[in-house]
């Protein structure tokens, strides 16, 4: 098992457990670790350059977040995702993103519009085959700017509580063939509606984007 994890910055002030969580979570979100893949502790520790104690702490946290499952006497595996998981997450996210887009169309700053456009251009410049982690990161920043631009702290708090689940499912959707191209088009339509200060058009564009992402994941499950 060779995963090619993103290098861990051991000089970062975050606890080592969090750094390890971020590395493994990133590999899952980017598709370098696939649903159902077995995680062998000693090999992970060697690849990450750490001892097994912080790895075990990280694995327990990732299990609580739903990224991995630990089965007694069988091993640890990357969690699969069910139709129920997809449906529930997207039911919530459609409502949240439509509200955020509508509010952002009324409240966003010119600087935030520029930042969303930069992230959109960055995503378009990346390769699905080799840079999925960077694609997911840029896509997340695009949405994070949108959420902040809504200027609603309670909305932002609700989204933050769902952040890891949203990021996980986002990576799985964008890794599907053809989804990257469609996402860029949908993001452009969403950004244009927000820049036009049109709340209804922005909410509609957000709905189309999330519904298409959900449809992509559901179709991928049916092909297994």
mmCIF file with all atom_site columns, C-alpha atoms in Angstrom:
data_model
loop_
_atom_site.group_PDB
_atom_site.id
_atom_site.type_symbol
_atom_site.label_atom_id
_atom_site.label_alt_id
_atom_site.label_comp_id
_atom_site.label_asym_id
_atom_site.label_entity_id
_atom_site.label_seq_id
_atom_site.pdbx_PDB_ins_code
_atom_site.Cartn_x
_atom_site.Cartn_y
_atom_site.Cartn_z
_atom_site.occupancy
_atom_site.B_iso_or_equiv
_atom_site.pdbx_formal_charge
_atom_site.auth_seq_id
_atom_site.auth_comp_id
_atom_site.auth_asym_id
_atom_site.auth_atom_id
_atom_site.pdbx_PDB_model_num
ATOM 1   C CA . UNK A 1 1   ? 0.000   0.000  0.000   1.00 0.00 ? 1   UNK A CA 1
ATOM 2   C CA . UNK A 1 2   ? 1.626   3.211  -1.195  1.00 0.00 ? 2   UNK A CA 1
ATOM 3   C CA . UNK A 1 3   ? -0.619  6.231  -0.788  1.00 0.00 ? 3   UNK A CA 1
ATOM 4   C CA . UNK A 1 4   ? 1.642   9.219  -1.522  1.00 0.00 ? 4   UNK A CA 1
ATOM 5   C CA . UNK A 1 5   ? 0.305   11.329 1.312   1.00 0.00 ? 5   UNK A CA 1
ATOM 6   C CA . UNK A 1 6   ? 0.754   15.068 1.273   1.00 0.00 ? 6   UNK A CA 1
ATOM 7   C CA . UNK A 1 7   ? 3.893   15.865 3.356   1.00 0.00 ? 7   UNK A CA 1
ATOM 8   C CA . UNK A 1 8   ? 3.161   16.598 7.009   1.00 0.00 ? 8   UNK A CA 1
ATOM 9   C CA . UNK A 1 9   ? 4.471   19.939 8.271   1.00 0.00 ? 9   UNK A CA 1
ATOM 10  C CA . UNK A 1 10  ? 5.820   18.915 11.659  1.00 0.00 ? 10  UNK A CA 1
ATOM 11  C CA . UNK A 1 11  ? 6.613   22.564 12.440  1.00 0.00 ? 11  UNK A CA 1
ATOM 12  C CA . UNK A 1 12  ? 2.902   23.398 12.364  1.00 0.00 ? 12  UNK A CA 1
ATOM 13  C CA . UNK A 1 13  ? 1.416   24.312 15.742  1.00 0.00 ? 13  UNK A CA 1
ATOM 14  C CA . UNK A 1 14  ? -1.450  21.855 15.377  1.00 0.00 ? 14  UNK A CA 1
ATOM 15  C CA . UNK A 1 15  ? -1.294  18.687 17.517  1.00 0.00 ? 15  UNK A CA 1
ATOM 16  C CA . UNK A 1 16  ? 0.310   15.762 15.714  1.00 0.00 ? 16  UNK A CA 1
ATOM 17  C CA . UNK A 1 17  ? -2.981  13.879 15.861  1.00 0.00 ? 17  UNK A CA 1
ATOM 18  C CA . UNK A 1 18  ? -4.654  16.650 13.855  1.00 0.00 ? 18  UNK A CA 1
ATOM 19  C CA . UNK A 1 19  ? -1.862  16.730 11.287  1.00 0.00 ? 19  UNK A CA 1
ATOM 20  C CA . UNK A 1 20  ? -2.191  12.978 10.788  1.00 0.00 ? 20  UNK A CA 1
ATOM 21  C CA . UNK A 1 21  ? -5.988  13.291 10.536  1.00 0.00 ? 21  UNK A CA 1
ATOM 22  C CA . UNK A 1 22  ? -5.584  15.962 7.878   1.00 0.00 ? 22  UNK A CA 1
ATOM 23  C CA . UNK A 1 23  ? -3.185  13.789 5.867   1.00 0.00 ? 23  UNK A CA 1
ATOM 24  C CA . UNK A 1 24  ? -5.398  10.693 5.908   1.00 0.00 ? 24  UNK A CA 1
ATOM 25  C CA . UNK A 1 25  ? -8.590  12.701 5.400   1.00 0.00 ? 25  UNK A CA 1
ATOM 26  C CA . UNK A 1 26  ? -6.982  14.438 2.424   1.00 0.00 ? 26  UNK A CA 1
ATOM 27  C CA . UNK A 1 27  ? -6.036  11.090 0.868   1.00 0.00 ? 27  UNK A CA 1
ATOM 28  C CA . UNK A 1 28  ? -9.641  9.905  1.239   1.00 0.00 ? 28  UNK A CA 1
ATOM 29  C CA . UNK A 1 29  ? -11.137 13.118 -0.113  1.00 0.00 ? 29  UNK A CA 1
ATOM 30  C CA . UNK A 1 30  ? -8.816  13.116 -3.118  1.00 0.00 ? 30  UNK A CA 1
ATOM 31  C CA . UNK A 1 31  ? -9.500  9.470  -3.975  1.00 0.00 ? 31  UNK A CA 1
ATOM 32  C CA . UNK A 1 32  ? -5.984  8.232  -3.231  1.00 0.00 ? 32  UNK A CA 1
ATOM 33  C CA . UNK A 1 33  ? -7.624  6.065  -0.587  1.00 0.00 ? 33  UNK A CA 1
ATOM 34  C CA . UNK A 1 34  ? -10.721 4.360  -1.965  1.00 0.00 ? 34  UNK A CA 1
ATOM 35  C CA . UNK A 1 35  ? -13.917 3.278  -0.151  1.00 0.00 ? 35  UNK A CA 1
ATOM 36  C CA . UNK A 1 36  ? -13.447 -0.211 1.285   1.00 0.00 ? 36  UNK A CA 1
ATOM 37  C CA . UNK A 1 37  ? -9.646  -0.052 1.127   1.00 0.00 ? 37  UNK A CA 1
ATOM 38  C CA . UNK A 1 38  ? -7.930  -1.624 4.128   1.00 0.00 ? 38  UNK A CA 1
ATOM 39  C CA . UNK A 1 39  ? -5.693  0.582  6.250   1.00 0.00 ? 39  UNK A CA 1
ATOM 40  C CA . UNK A 1 40  ? -2.727  -1.271 7.731   1.00 0.00 ? 40  UNK A CA 1
ATOM 41  C CA . UNK A 1 41  ? -1.411  0.552  10.770  1.00 0.00 ? 41  UNK A CA 1
ATOM 42  C CA . UNK A 1 42  ? 2.281   -0.226 10.493  1.00 0.00 ? 42  UNK A CA 1
ATOM 43  C CA . UNK A 1 43  ? 2.406   0.718  6.811   1.00 0.00 ? 43  UNK A CA 1
ATOM 44  C CA . UNK A 1 44  ? 0.530   3.986  7.400   1.00 0.00 ? 44  UNK A CA 1
ATOM 45  C CA . UNK A 1 45  ? 2.910   4.915  10.222  1.00 0.00 ? 45  UNK A CA 1
ATOM 46  C CA . UNK A 1 46  ? 5.920   4.255  7.997   1.00 0.00 ? 46  UNK A CA 1
ATOM 47  C CA . UNK A 1 47  ? 4.532   6.263  5.072   1.00 0.00 ? 47  UNK A CA 1
ATOM 48  C CA . UNK A 1 48  ? 3.593   9.200  7.283   1.00 0.00 ? 48  UNK A CA 1
ATOM 49  C CA . UNK A 1 49  ? 6.883   9.091  9.196   1.00 0.00 ? 49  UNK A CA 1
ATOM 50  C CA . UNK A 1 50  ? 5.261   8.885  12.624  1.00 0.00 ? 50  UNK A CA 1
ATOM 51  C CA . UNK A 1 51  ? 4.903   6.476  15.530  1.00 0.00 ? 51  UNK A CA 1
ATOM 52  C CA . UNK A 1 52  ? 1.819   4.338  15.925  1.00 0.00 ? 52  UNK A CA 1
ATOM 53  C CA . UNK A 1 53  ? 0.497   6.208  18.985  1.00 0.00 ? 53  UNK A CA 1
ATOM 54  C CA . UNK A 1 54  ? -0.535  9.455  17.210  1.00 0.00 ? 54  UNK A CA 1
ATOM 55  C CA . UNK A 1 55  ? -1.747  7.349  14.284  1.00 0.00 ? 55  UNK A CA 1
ATOM 56  C CA . UNK A 1 56  ? -4.104  5.416  16.560  1.00 0.00 ? 56  UNK A CA 1
ATOM 57  C CA . UNK A 1 57  ? -5.389  8.671  18.056  1.00 0.00 ? 57  UNK A CA 1
ATOM 58  C CA . UNK A 1 58  ? -6.015  10.029 14.561  1.00 0.00 ? 58  UNK A CA 1
ATOM 59  C CA . UNK A 1 59  ? -7.768  6.850  13.475  1.00 0.00 ? 59  UNK A CA 1
ATOM 60  C CA . UNK A 1 60  ? -10.164 7.024  16.407  1.00 0.00 ? 60  UNK A CA 1
ATOM 61  C CA . UNK A 1 61  ? -11.032 10.614 15.489  1.00 0.00 ? 61  UNK A CA 1
ATOM 62  C CA . UNK A 1 62  ? -11.526 9.709  11.822  1.00 0.00 ? 62  UNK A CA 1
ATOM 63  C CA . UNK A 1 63  ? -13.809 6.854  12.853  1.00 0.00 ? 63  UNK A CA 1
ATOM 64  C CA . UNK A 1 64  ? -15.971 9.273  14.863  1.00 0.00 ? 64  UNK A CA 1
ATOM 65  C CA . UNK A 1 65  ? -16.121 11.576 11.819  1.00 0.00 ? 65  UNK A CA 1
ATOM 66  C CA . UNK A 1 66  ? -17.268 8.670  9.638   1.00 0.00 ? 66  UNK A CA 1
ATOM 67  C CA . UNK A 1 67  ? -14.214 8.536  7.365   1.00 0.00 ? 67  UNK A CA 1
ATOM 68  C CA . UNK A 1 68  ? -13.091 5.053  8.430   1.00 0.00 ? 68  UNK A CA 1
ATOM 69  C CA . UNK A 1 69  ? -14.594 1.986  10.071  1.00 0.00 ? 69  UNK A CA 1
ATOM 70  C CA . UNK A 1 70  ? -12.744 -0.212 12.568  1.00 0.00 ? 70  UNK A CA 1
ATOM 71  C CA . UNK A 1 71  ? -14.028 -3.786 12.632  1.00 0.00 ? 71  UNK A CA 1
ATOM 72  C CA . UNK A 1 72  ? -12.870 -5.981 15.546  1.00 0.00 ? 72  UNK A CA 1
ATOM 73  C CA . UNK A 1 73  ? -10.661 -8.903 14.465  1.00 0.00 ? 73  UNK A CA 1
ATOM 74  C CA . UNK A 1 74  ? -10.935 -7.832 10.827  1.00 0.00 ? 74  UNK A CA 1
ATOM 75  C CA . UNK A 1 75  ? -9.163  -4.507 10.483  1.00 0.00 ? 75  UNK A CA 1
ATOM 76  C CA . UNK A 1 76  ? -9.635  -0.861 9.606   1.00 0.00 ? 76  UNK A CA 1
ATOM 77  C CA . UNK A 1 77  ? -11.141 0.262  6.312   1.00 0.00 ? 77  UNK A CA 1
ATOM 78  C CA . UNK A 1 78  ? -11.992 3.448  4.470   1.00 0.00 ? 78  UNK A CA 1
ATOM 79  C CA . UNK A 1 79  ? -15.700 3.963  5.047   1.00 0.00 ? 79  UNK A CA 1
ATOM 80  C CA . UNK A 1 80  ? -17.989 3.365  2.127   1.00 0.00 ? 80  UNK A CA 1
ATOM 81  C CA . UNK A 1 81  ? -20.806 5.760  1.413   1.00 0.00 ? 81  UNK A CA 1
ATOM 82  C CA . UNK A 1 82  ? -24.435 4.742  1.125   1.00 0.00 ? 82  UNK A CA 1
ATOM 83  C CA . UNK A 1 83  ? -27.369 6.106  -0.829  1.00 0.00 ? 83  UNK A CA 1
ATOM 84  C CA . UNK A 1 84  ? -28.848 7.181  2.505   1.00 0.00 ? 84  UNK A CA 1
ATOM 85  C CA . UNK A 1 85  ? -25.668 9.131  3.381   1.00 0.00 ? 85  UNK A CA 1
ATOM 86  C CA . UNK A 1 86  ? -25.713 10.915 0.024   1.00 0.00 ? 86  UNK A CA 1
ATOM 87  C CA . UNK A 1 87  ? -29.406 11.746 0.196   1.00 0.00 ? 87  UNK A CA 1
ATOM 88  C CA . UNK A 1 88  ? -29.275 13.098 3.741   1.00 0.00 ? 88  UNK A CA 1
ATOM 89  C CA . UNK A 1 89  ? -26.170 15.218 3.226   1.00 0.00 ? 89  UNK A CA 1
ATOM 90  C CA . UNK A 1 90  ? -27.426 16.726 -0.016  1.00 0.00 ? 90  UNK A CA 1
ATOM 91  C CA . UNK A 1 91  ? -30.910 17.389 1.355   1.00 0.00 ? 91  UNK A CA 1
ATOM 92  C CA . UNK A 1 92  ? -29.306 19.586 3.983   1.00 0.00 ? 92  UNK A CA 1
ATOM 93  C CA . UNK A 1 93  ? -26.719 21.078 1.694   1.00 0.00 ? 93  UNK A CA 1
ATOM 94  C CA . UNK A 1 94  ? -29.189 22.165 -0.997  1.00 0.00 ? 94  UNK A CA 1
ATOM 95  C CA . UNK A 1 95  ? -31.055 24.284 1.536   1.00 0.00 ? 95  UNK A CA 1
ATOM 96  C CA . UNK A 1 96  ? -27.886 25.728 3.062   1.00 0.00 ? 96  UNK A CA 1
ATOM 97  C CA . UNK A 1 97  ? -26.215 26.545 -0.251  1.00 0.00 ? 97  UNK A CA 1
ATOM 98  C CA . UNK A 1 98  ? -29.338 28.099 -1.751  1.00 0.00 ? 98  UNK A CA 1
ATOM 99  C CA . UNK A 1 99  ? -29.695 30.351 1.285   1.00 0.00 ? 99  UNK A CA 1
ATOM 100 C CA . UNK A 1 100 ? -25.999 31.228 1.292   1.00 0.00 ? 100 UNK A CA 1
ATOM 101 C CA . UNK A 1 101 ? -26.025 32.048 -2.427  1.00 0.00 ? 101 UNK A CA 1
ATOM 102 C CA . UNK A 1 102 ? -29.127 34.209 -2.099  1.00 0.00 ? 102 UNK A CA 1
ATOM 103 C CA . UNK A 1 103 ? -27.677 36.180 0.820   1.00 0.00 ? 103 UNK A CA 1
ATOM 104 C CA . UNK A 1 104 ? -24.261 36.461 -0.828  1.00 0.00 ? 104 UNK A CA 1
ATOM 105 C CA . UNK A 1 105 ? -25.828 38.015 -3.920  1.00 0.00 ? 105 UNK A CA 1
ATOM 106 C CA . UNK A 1 106 ? -26.985 40.850 -1.671  1.00 0.00 ? 106 UNK A CA 1
ATOM 107 C CA . UNK A 1 107 ? -23.936 41.140 0.607   1.00 0.00 ? 107 UNK A CA 1
ATOM 108 C CA . UNK A 1 108 ? -20.763 39.963 -1.133  1.00 0.00 ? 108 UNK A CA 1
ATOM 109 C CA . UNK A 1 109 ? -17.821 42.343 -1.506  1.00 0.00 ? 109 UNK A CA 1
ATOM 110 C CA . UNK A 1 110 ? -15.848 42.966 -4.686  1.00 0.00 ? 110 UNK A CA 1
ATOM 111 C CA . UNK A 1 111 ? -12.798 41.374 -3.038  1.00 0.00 ? 111 UNK A CA 1
ATOM 112 C CA . UNK A 1 112 ? -14.752 38.208 -2.303  1.00 0.00 ? 112 UNK A CA 1
ATOM 113 C CA . UNK A 1 113 ? -16.018 38.058 -5.874  1.00 0.00 ? 113 UNK A CA 1
ATOM 114 C CA . UNK A 1 114 ? -12.416 38.310 -7.060  1.00 0.00 ? 114 UNK A CA 1
ATOM 115 C CA . UNK A 1 115 ? -11.350 35.534 -4.698  1.00 0.00 ? 115 UNK A CA 1
ATOM 116 C CA . UNK A 1 116 ? -14.108 33.214 -5.919  1.00 0.00 ? 116 UNK A CA 1
ATOM 117 C CA . UNK A 1 117 ? -13.062 33.909 -9.486  1.00 0.00 ? 117 UNK A CA 1
ATOM 118 C CA . UNK A 1 118 ? -9.405  33.161 -8.637  1.00 0.00 ? 118 UNK A CA 1
ATOM 119 C CA . UNK A 1 119 ? -10.348 29.814 -7.127  1.00 0.00 ? 119 UNK A CA 1
ATOM 120 C CA . UNK A 1 120 ? -12.488 28.996 -10.161 1.00 0.00 ? 120 UNK A CA 1
ATOM 121 C CA . UNK A 1 121 ? -9.596  29.749 -12.506 1.00 0.00 ? 121 UNK A CA 1
ATOM 122 C CA . UNK A 1 122 ? -7.230  27.744 -10.313 1.00 0.00 ? 122 UNK A CA 1
ATOM 123 C CA . UNK A 1 123 ? -9.555  24.728 -10.392 1.00 0.00 ? 123 UNK A CA 1
ATOM 124 C CA . UNK A 1 124 ? -9.765  24.942 -14.182 1.00 0.00 ? 124 UNK A CA 1
ATOM 125 C CA . UNK A 1 125 ? -5.958  24.850 -14.428 1.00 0.00 ? 125 UNK A CA 1
ATOM 126 C CA . UNK A 1 126 ? -5.581  21.600 -12.468 1.00 0.00 ? 126 UNK A CA 1
ATOM 127 C CA . UNK A 1 127 ? -5.537  18.029 -13.728 1.00 0.00 ? 127 UNK A CA 1
ATOM 128 C CA . UNK A 1 128 ? -8.150  15.567 -12.465 1.00 0.00 ? 128 UNK A CA 1
ATOM 129 C CA . UNK A 1 129 ? -5.707  12.686 -12.908 1.00 0.00 ? 129 UNK A CA 1
ATOM 130 C CA . UNK A 1 130 ? -2.848  14.067 -10.791 1.00 0.00 ? 130 UNK A CA 1
ATOM 131 C CA . UNK A 1 131 ? -4.087  16.991 -8.702  1.00 0.00 ? 131 UNK A CA 1
ATOM 132 C CA . UNK A 1 132 ? -7.414  15.954 -7.173  1.00 0.00 ? 132 UNK A CA 1
ATOM 133 C CA . UNK A 1 133 ? -6.386  17.043 -3.670  1.00 0.00 ? 133 UNK A CA 1
ATOM 134 C CA . UNK A 1 134 ? -5.663  20.544 -4.981  1.00 0.00 ? 134 UNK A CA 1
ATOM 135 C CA . UNK A 1 135 ? -8.941  20.560 -6.925  1.00 0.00 ? 135 UNK A CA 1
ATOM 136 C CA . UNK A 1 136 ? -10.941 19.673 -3.815  1.00 0.00 ? 136 UNK A CA 1
ATOM 137 C CA . UNK A 1 137 ? -9.059  22.321 -1.818  1.00 0.00 ? 137 UNK A CA 1
ATOM 138 C CA . UNK A 1 138 ? -9.741  25.055 -4.393  1.00 0.00 ? 138 UNK A CA 1
ATOM 139 C CA . UNK A 1 139 ? -13.370 23.982 -4.670  1.00 0.00 ? 139 UNK A CA 1
ATOM 140 C CA . UNK A 1 140 ? -13.696 24.160 -0.890  1.00 0.00 ? 140 UNK A CA 1
ATOM 141 C CA . UNK A 1 141 ? -12.228 27.667 -0.791  1.00 0.00 ? 141 UNK A CA 1
ATOM 142 C CA . UNK A 1 142 ? -14.679 28.760 -3.513  1.00 0.00 ? 142 UNK A CA 1
ATOM 143 C CA . UNK A 1 143 ? -17.595 27.613 -1.370  1.00 0.00 ? 143 UNK A CA 1
ATOM 144 C CA . UNK A 1 144 ? -16.076 28.923 1.870   1.00 0.00 ? 144 UNK A CA 1
ATOM 145 C CA . UNK A 1 145 ? -15.862 32.435 0.415   1.00 0.00 ? 145 UNK A CA 1
ATOM 146 C CA . UNK A 1 146 ? -19.490 32.126 -0.677  1.00 0.00 ? 146 UNK A CA 1
ATOM 147 C CA . UNK A 1 147 ? -20.561 31.055 2.812   1.00 0.00 ? 147 UNK A CA 1
ATOM 148 C CA . UNK A 1 148 ? -18.687 33.923 4.480   1.00 0.00 ? 148 UNK A CA 1
ATOM 149 C CA . UNK A 1 149 ? -20.163 36.391 2.014   1.00 0.00 ? 149 UNK A CA 1
ATOM 150 C CA . UNK A 1 150 ? -23.642 35.468 3.257   1.00 0.00 ? 150 UNK A CA 1
ATOM 151 C CA . UNK A 1 151 ? -22.794 37.443 6.437   1.00 0.00 ? 151 UNK A CA 1
ATOM 152 C CA . UNK A 1 152 ? -24.799 35.088 8.648   1.00 0.00 ? 152 UNK A CA 1
ATOM 153 C CA . UNK A 1 153 ? -22.835 33.630 11.547  1.00 0.00 ? 153 UNK A CA 1
ATOM 154 C CA . UNK A 1 154 ? -25.438 30.994 12.409  1.00 0.00 ? 154 UNK A CA 1
ATOM 155 C CA . UNK A 1 155 ? -25.543 29.732 8.848   1.00 0.00 ? 155 UNK A CA 1
ATOM 156 C CA . UNK A 1 156 ? -21.751 29.616 8.822   1.00 0.00 ? 156 UNK A CA 1
ATOM 157 C CA . UNK A 1 157 ? -21.761 27.667 12.082  1.00 0.00 ? 157 UNK A CA 1
ATOM 158 C CA . UNK A 1 158 ? -24.162 25.038 10.764  1.00 0.00 ? 158 UNK A CA 1
ATOM 159 C CA . UNK A 1 159 ? -22.081 24.599 7.613   1.00 0.00 ? 159 UNK A CA 1
ATOM 160 C CA . UNK A 1 160 ? -18.872 24.367 9.677   1.00 0.00 ? 160 UNK A CA 1
ATOM 161 C CA . UNK A 1 161 ? -20.359 21.504 11.701  1.00 0.00 ? 161 UNK A CA 1
ATOM 162 C CA . UNK A 1 162 ? -20.951 19.602 8.460   1.00 0.00 ? 162 UNK A CA 1
ATOM 163 C CA . UNK A 1 163 ? -17.669 20.636 6.852   1.00 0.00 ? 163 UNK A CA 1
ATOM 164 C CA . UNK A 1 164 ? -15.832 17.297 6.953   1.00 0.00 ? 164 UNK A CA 1
ATOM 165 C CA . UNK A 1 165 ? -18.822 15.342 5.648   1.00 0.00 ? 165 UNK A CA 1
ATOM 166 C CA . UNK A 1 166 ? -19.343 17.897 2.883   1.00 0.00 ? 166 UNK A CA 1
ATOM 167 C CA . UNK A 1 167 ? -15.653 17.842 1.907   1.00 0.00 ? 167 UNK A CA 1
ATOM 168 C CA . UNK A 1 168 ? -15.596 14.049 1.868   1.00 0.00 ? 168 UNK A CA 1
ATOM 169 C CA . UNK A 1 169 ? -18.620 13.770 -0.386  1.00 0.00 ? 169 UNK A CA 1
ATOM 170 C CA . UNK A 1 170 ? -17.410 16.679 -2.559  1.00 0.00 ? 170 UNK A CA 1
ATOM 171 C CA . UNK A 1 171 ? -14.160 14.870 -3.349  1.00 0.00 ? 171 UNK A CA 1
ATOM 172 C CA . UNK A 1 172 ? -15.958 11.670 -4.259  1.00 0.00 ? 172 UNK A CA 1
ATOM 173 C CA . UNK A 1 173 ? -18.307 13.518 -6.590  1.00 0.00 ? 173 UNK A CA 1
ATOM 174 C CA . UNK A 1 174 ? -15.622 15.537 -8.372  1.00 0.00 ? 174 UNK A CA 1
ATOM 175 C CA . UNK A 1 175 ? -13.520 12.430 -8.963  1.00 0.00 ? 175 UNK A CA 1
ATOM 176 C CA . UNK A 1 176 ? -16.246 10.961 -11.201 1.00 0.00 ? 176 UNK A CA 1
ATOM 177 C CA . UNK A 1 177 ? -15.587 11.120 -14.969 1.00 0.00 ? 177 UNK A CA 1
ATOM 178 C CA . UNK A 1 178 ? -16.832 14.363 -16.515 1.00 0.00 ? 178 UNK A CA 1
ATOM 179 C CA . UNK A 1 179 ? -17.896 15.912 -13.213 1.00 0.00 ? 179 UNK A CA 1
ATOM 180 C CA . UNK A 1 180 ? -14.982 18.363 -13.130 1.00 0.00 ? 180 UNK A CA 1
ATOM 181 C CA . UNK A 1 181 ? -16.032 20.014 -16.404 1.00 0.00 ? 181 UNK A CA 1
ATOM 182 C CA . UNK A 1 182 ? -19.647 20.296 -15.310 1.00 0.00 ? 182 UNK A CA 1
ATOM 183 C CA . UNK A 1 183 ? -18.623 21.716 -11.927 1.00 0.00 ? 183 UNK A CA 1
ATOM 184 C CA . UNK A 1 184 ? -16.644 24.499 -13.577 1.00 0.00 ? 184 UNK A CA 1
ATOM 185 C CA . UNK A 1 185 ? -19.660 25.469 -15.692 1.00 0.00 ? 185 UNK A CA 1
ATOM 186 C CA . UNK A 1 186 ? -21.983 25.387 -12.687 1.00 0.00 ? 186 UNK A CA 1
ATOM 187 C CA . UNK A 1 187 ? -19.579 27.435 -10.577 1.00 0.00 ? 187 UNK A CA 1
ATOM 188 C CA . UNK A 1 188 ? -19.311 30.023 -13.329 1.00 0.00 ? 188 UNK A CA 1
ATOM 189 C CA . UNK A 1 189 ? -23.102 30.283 -13.548 1.00 0.00 ? 189 UNK A CA 1
ATOM 190 C CA . UNK A 1 190 ? -23.327 30.615 -9.779  1.00 0.00 ? 190 UNK A CA 1
ATOM 191 C CA . UNK A 1 191 ? -20.621 33.272 -9.638  1.00 0.00 ? 191 UNK A CA 1
ATOM 192 C CA . UNK A 1 192 ? -22.190 35.244 -12.484 1.00 0.00 ? 192 UNK A CA 1
ATOM 193 C CA . UNK A 1 193 ? -25.567 35.255 -10.713 1.00 0.00 ? 193 UNK A CA 1
ATOM 194 C CA . UNK A 1 194 ? -24.002 36.443 -7.475  1.00 0.00 ? 194 UNK A CA 1
ATOM 195 C CA . UNK A 1 195 ? -21.978 39.106 -9.278  1.00 0.00 ? 195 UNK A CA 1
ATOM 196 C CA . UNK A 1 196 ? -25.202 40.301 -10.907 1.00 0.00 ? 196 UNK A CA 1
ATOM 197 C CA . UNK A 1 197 ? -26.659 40.780 -7.402  1.00 0.00 ? 197 UNK A CA 1
ATOM 198 C CA . UNK A 1 198 ? -29.591 38.531 -8.301  1.00 0.00 ? 198 UNK A CA 1
ATOM 199 C CA . UNK A 1 199 ? -30.600 36.489 -5.205  1.00 0.00 ? 199 UNK A CA 1
ATOM 200 C CA . UNK A 1 200 ? -33.164 34.319 -7.012  1.00 0.00 ? 200 UNK A CA 1
ATOM 201 C CA . UNK A 1 201 ? -30.813 33.436 -9.858  1.00 0.00 ? 201 UNK A CA 1
ATOM 202 C CA . UNK A 1 202 ? -28.019 32.716 -7.372  1.00 0.00 ? 202 UNK A CA 1
ATOM 203 C CA . UNK A 1 203 ? -30.223 30.373 -5.342  1.00 0.00 ? 203 UNK A CA 1
ATOM 204 C CA . UNK A 1 204 ? -31.358 28.603 -8.524  1.00 0.00 ? 204 UNK A CA 1
ATOM 205 C CA . UNK A 1 205 ? -27.749 28.174 -9.699  1.00 0.00 ? 205 UNK A CA 1
ATOM 206 C CA . UNK A 1 206 ? -26.782 26.757 -6.312  1.00 0.00 ? 206 UNK A CA 1
ATOM 207 C CA . UNK A 1 207 ? -29.655 24.254 -6.491  1.00 0.00 ? 207 UNK A CA 1
ATOM 208 C CA . UNK A 1 208 ? -28.619 23.064 -9.968  1.00 0.00 ? 208 UNK A CA 1
ATOM 209 C CA . UNK A 1 209 ? -25.006 22.663 -8.827  1.00 0.00 ? 209 UNK A CA 1
ATOM 210 C CA . UNK A 1 210 ? -25.819 20.607 -5.729  1.00 0.00 ? 210 UNK A CA 1
ATOM 211 C CA . UNK A 1 211 ? -28.479 18.483 -7.445  1.00 0.00 ? 211 UNK A CA 1
ATOM 212 C CA . UNK A 1 212 ? -26.076 17.615 -10.258 1.00 0.00 ? 212 UNK A CA 1
ATOM 213 C CA . UNK A 1 213 ? -23.348 16.676 -7.779  1.00 0.00 ? 213 UNK A CA 1
ATOM 214 C CA . UNK A 1 214 ? -25.807 14.425 -5.940  1.00 0.00 ? 214 UNK A CA 1
ATOM 215 C CA . UNK A 1 215 ? -26.958 12.803 -9.183  1.00 0.00 ? 215 UNK A CA 1
ATOM 216 C CA . UNK A 1 216 ? -23.356 12.075 -10.141 1.00 0.00 ? 216 UNK A CA 1
ATOM 217 C CA . UNK A 1 217 ? -22.666 10.261 -6.886  1.00 0.00 ? 217 UNK A CA 1
ATOM 218 C CA . UNK A 1 218 ? -25.868 8.252  -7.008  1.00 0.00 ? 218 UNK A CA 1
ATOM 219 C CA . UNK A 1 219 ? -25.099 7.156  -10.560 1.00 0.00 ? 219 UNK A CA 1
ATOM 220 C CA . UNK A 1 220 ? -21.595 6.109  -9.506  1.00 0.00 ? 220 UNK A CA 1
ATOM 221 C CA . UNK A 1 221 ? -23.093 3.877  -6.800  1.00 0.00 ? 221 UNK A CA 1
ATOM 222 C CA . UNK A 1 222 ? -25.381 2.215  -9.332  1.00 0.00 ? 222 UNK A CA 1
ATOM 223 C CA . UNK A 1 223 ? -22.374 1.270  -11.478 1.00 0.00 ? 223 UNK A CA 1
ATOM 224 C CA . UNK A 1 224 ? -20.628 -0.681 -8.723  1.00 0.00 ? 224 UNK A CA 1
#
